[in-house]
C-alpha positions as protocol buffer text, in pm:
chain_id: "A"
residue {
  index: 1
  type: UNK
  ca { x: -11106 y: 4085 z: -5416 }
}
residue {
  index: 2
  type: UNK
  ca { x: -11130 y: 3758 z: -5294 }
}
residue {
  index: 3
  type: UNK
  ca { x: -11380 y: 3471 z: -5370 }
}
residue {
  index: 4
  type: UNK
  ca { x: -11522 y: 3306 z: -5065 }
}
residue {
  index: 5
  type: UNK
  ca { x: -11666 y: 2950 z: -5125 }
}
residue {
  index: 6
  type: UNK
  ca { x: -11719 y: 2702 z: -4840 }
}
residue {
  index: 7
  type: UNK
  ca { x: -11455 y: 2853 z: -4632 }
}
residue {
  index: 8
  type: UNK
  ca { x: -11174 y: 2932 z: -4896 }
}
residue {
  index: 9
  type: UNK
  ca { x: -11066 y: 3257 z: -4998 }
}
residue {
  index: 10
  type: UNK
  ca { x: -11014 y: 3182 z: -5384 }
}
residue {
  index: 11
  type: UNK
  ca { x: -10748 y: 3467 z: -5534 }
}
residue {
  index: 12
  type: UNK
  ca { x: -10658 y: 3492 z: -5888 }
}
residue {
  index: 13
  type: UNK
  ca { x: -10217 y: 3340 z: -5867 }
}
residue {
  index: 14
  type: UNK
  ca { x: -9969 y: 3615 z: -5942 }
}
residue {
  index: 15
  type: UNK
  ca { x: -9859 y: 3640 z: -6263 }
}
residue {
  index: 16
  type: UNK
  ca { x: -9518 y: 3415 z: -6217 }
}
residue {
  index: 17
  type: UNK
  ca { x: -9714 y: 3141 z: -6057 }
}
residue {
  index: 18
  type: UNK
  ca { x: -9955 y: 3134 z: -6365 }
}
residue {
  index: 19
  type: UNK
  ca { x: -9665 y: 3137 z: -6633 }
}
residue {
  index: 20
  type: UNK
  ca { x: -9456 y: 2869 z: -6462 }
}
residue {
  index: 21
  type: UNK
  ca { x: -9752 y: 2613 z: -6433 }
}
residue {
  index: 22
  type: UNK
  ca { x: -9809 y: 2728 z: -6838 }
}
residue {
  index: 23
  type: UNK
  ca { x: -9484 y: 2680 z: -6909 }
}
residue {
  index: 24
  type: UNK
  ca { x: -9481 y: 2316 z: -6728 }
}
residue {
  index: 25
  type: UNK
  ca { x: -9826 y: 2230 z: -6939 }
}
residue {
  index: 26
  type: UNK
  ca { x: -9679 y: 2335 z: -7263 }
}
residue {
  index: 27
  type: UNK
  ca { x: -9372 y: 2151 z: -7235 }
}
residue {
  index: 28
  type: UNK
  ca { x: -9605 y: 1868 z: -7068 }
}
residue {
  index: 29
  type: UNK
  ca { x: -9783 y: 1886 z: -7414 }
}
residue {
  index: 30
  type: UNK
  ca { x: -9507 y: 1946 z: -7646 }
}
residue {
  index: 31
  type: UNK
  ca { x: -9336 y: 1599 z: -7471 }
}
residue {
  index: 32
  type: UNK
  ca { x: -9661 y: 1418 z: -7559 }
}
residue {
  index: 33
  type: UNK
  ca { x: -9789 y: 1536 z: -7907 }
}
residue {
  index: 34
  type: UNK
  ca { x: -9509 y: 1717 z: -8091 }
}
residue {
  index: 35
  type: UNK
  ca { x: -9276 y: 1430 z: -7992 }
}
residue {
  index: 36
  type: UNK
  ca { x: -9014 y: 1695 z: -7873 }
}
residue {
  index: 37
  type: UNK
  ca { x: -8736 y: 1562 z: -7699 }
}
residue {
  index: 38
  type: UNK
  ca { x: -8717 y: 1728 z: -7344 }
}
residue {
  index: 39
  type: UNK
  ca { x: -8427 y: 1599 z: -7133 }
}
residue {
  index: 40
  type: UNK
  ca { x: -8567 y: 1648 z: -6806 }
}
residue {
  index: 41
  type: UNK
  ca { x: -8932 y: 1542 z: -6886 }
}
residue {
  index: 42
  type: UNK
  ca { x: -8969 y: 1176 z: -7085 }
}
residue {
  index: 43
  type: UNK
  ca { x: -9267 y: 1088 z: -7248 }
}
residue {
  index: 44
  type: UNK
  ca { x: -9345 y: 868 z: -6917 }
}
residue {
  index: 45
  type: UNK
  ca { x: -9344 y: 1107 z: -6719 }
}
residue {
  index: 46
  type: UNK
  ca { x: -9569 y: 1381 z: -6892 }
}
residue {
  index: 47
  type: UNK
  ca { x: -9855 y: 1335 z: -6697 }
}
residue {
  index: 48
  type: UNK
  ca { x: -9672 y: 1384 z: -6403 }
}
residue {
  index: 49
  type: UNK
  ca { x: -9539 y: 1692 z: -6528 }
}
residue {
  index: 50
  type: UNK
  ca { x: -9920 y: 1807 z: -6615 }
}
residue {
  index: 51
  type: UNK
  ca { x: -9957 y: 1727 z: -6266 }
}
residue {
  index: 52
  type: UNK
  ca { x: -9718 y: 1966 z: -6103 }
}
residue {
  index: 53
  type: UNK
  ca { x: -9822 y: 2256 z: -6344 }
}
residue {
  index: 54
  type: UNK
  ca { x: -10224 y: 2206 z: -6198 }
}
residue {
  index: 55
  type: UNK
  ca { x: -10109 y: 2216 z: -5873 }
}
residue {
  index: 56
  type: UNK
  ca { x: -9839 y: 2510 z: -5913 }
}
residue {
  index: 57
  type: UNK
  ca { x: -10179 y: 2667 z: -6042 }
}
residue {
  index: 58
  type: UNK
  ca { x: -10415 y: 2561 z: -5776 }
}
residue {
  index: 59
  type: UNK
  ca { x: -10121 y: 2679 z: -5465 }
}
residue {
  index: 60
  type: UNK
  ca { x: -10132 y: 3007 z: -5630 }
}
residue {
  index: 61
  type: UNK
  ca { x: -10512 y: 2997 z: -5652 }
}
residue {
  index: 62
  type: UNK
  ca { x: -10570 y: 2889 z: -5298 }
}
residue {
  index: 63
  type: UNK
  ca { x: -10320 y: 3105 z: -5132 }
}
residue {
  index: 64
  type: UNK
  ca { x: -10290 y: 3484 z: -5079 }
}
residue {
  index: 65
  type: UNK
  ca { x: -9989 y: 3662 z: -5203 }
}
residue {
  index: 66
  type: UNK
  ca { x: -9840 y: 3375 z: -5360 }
}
């Protein structure tokens, strides 16, 4: 059941939604304070990476279905 709030139906994301924007902020963490070396993400561009994962999250959040 959706959550209505100024106009926006707020859904919880599917489940593959939520575990790709966790897997982005792990690895987005991992980069940044286990020192792991990532070869896509480099340490200056973990924030960015945190980035994408919140709004992989809030697409799923703010759209039905997806």
């Amino acid at each position: 059941m959706p959550f209505r709030r100024g106009g926006f139906a707020l859904t919880p994301p599917s489940l593959v939604i939520f575990v790709i924007s966790l897997v982005l902020a792990v690895v987005a963490f991992l980069v940044h304070y286990a020192h792991v070396s990532v070869p896509i993400v480099s340490s200056a561009r973990v924030f960015d990476v945190l980035a994408i994962a919140y709004v992989v999250l809030m697409i799923g959040v703010l759209f039905r279905g997806i």
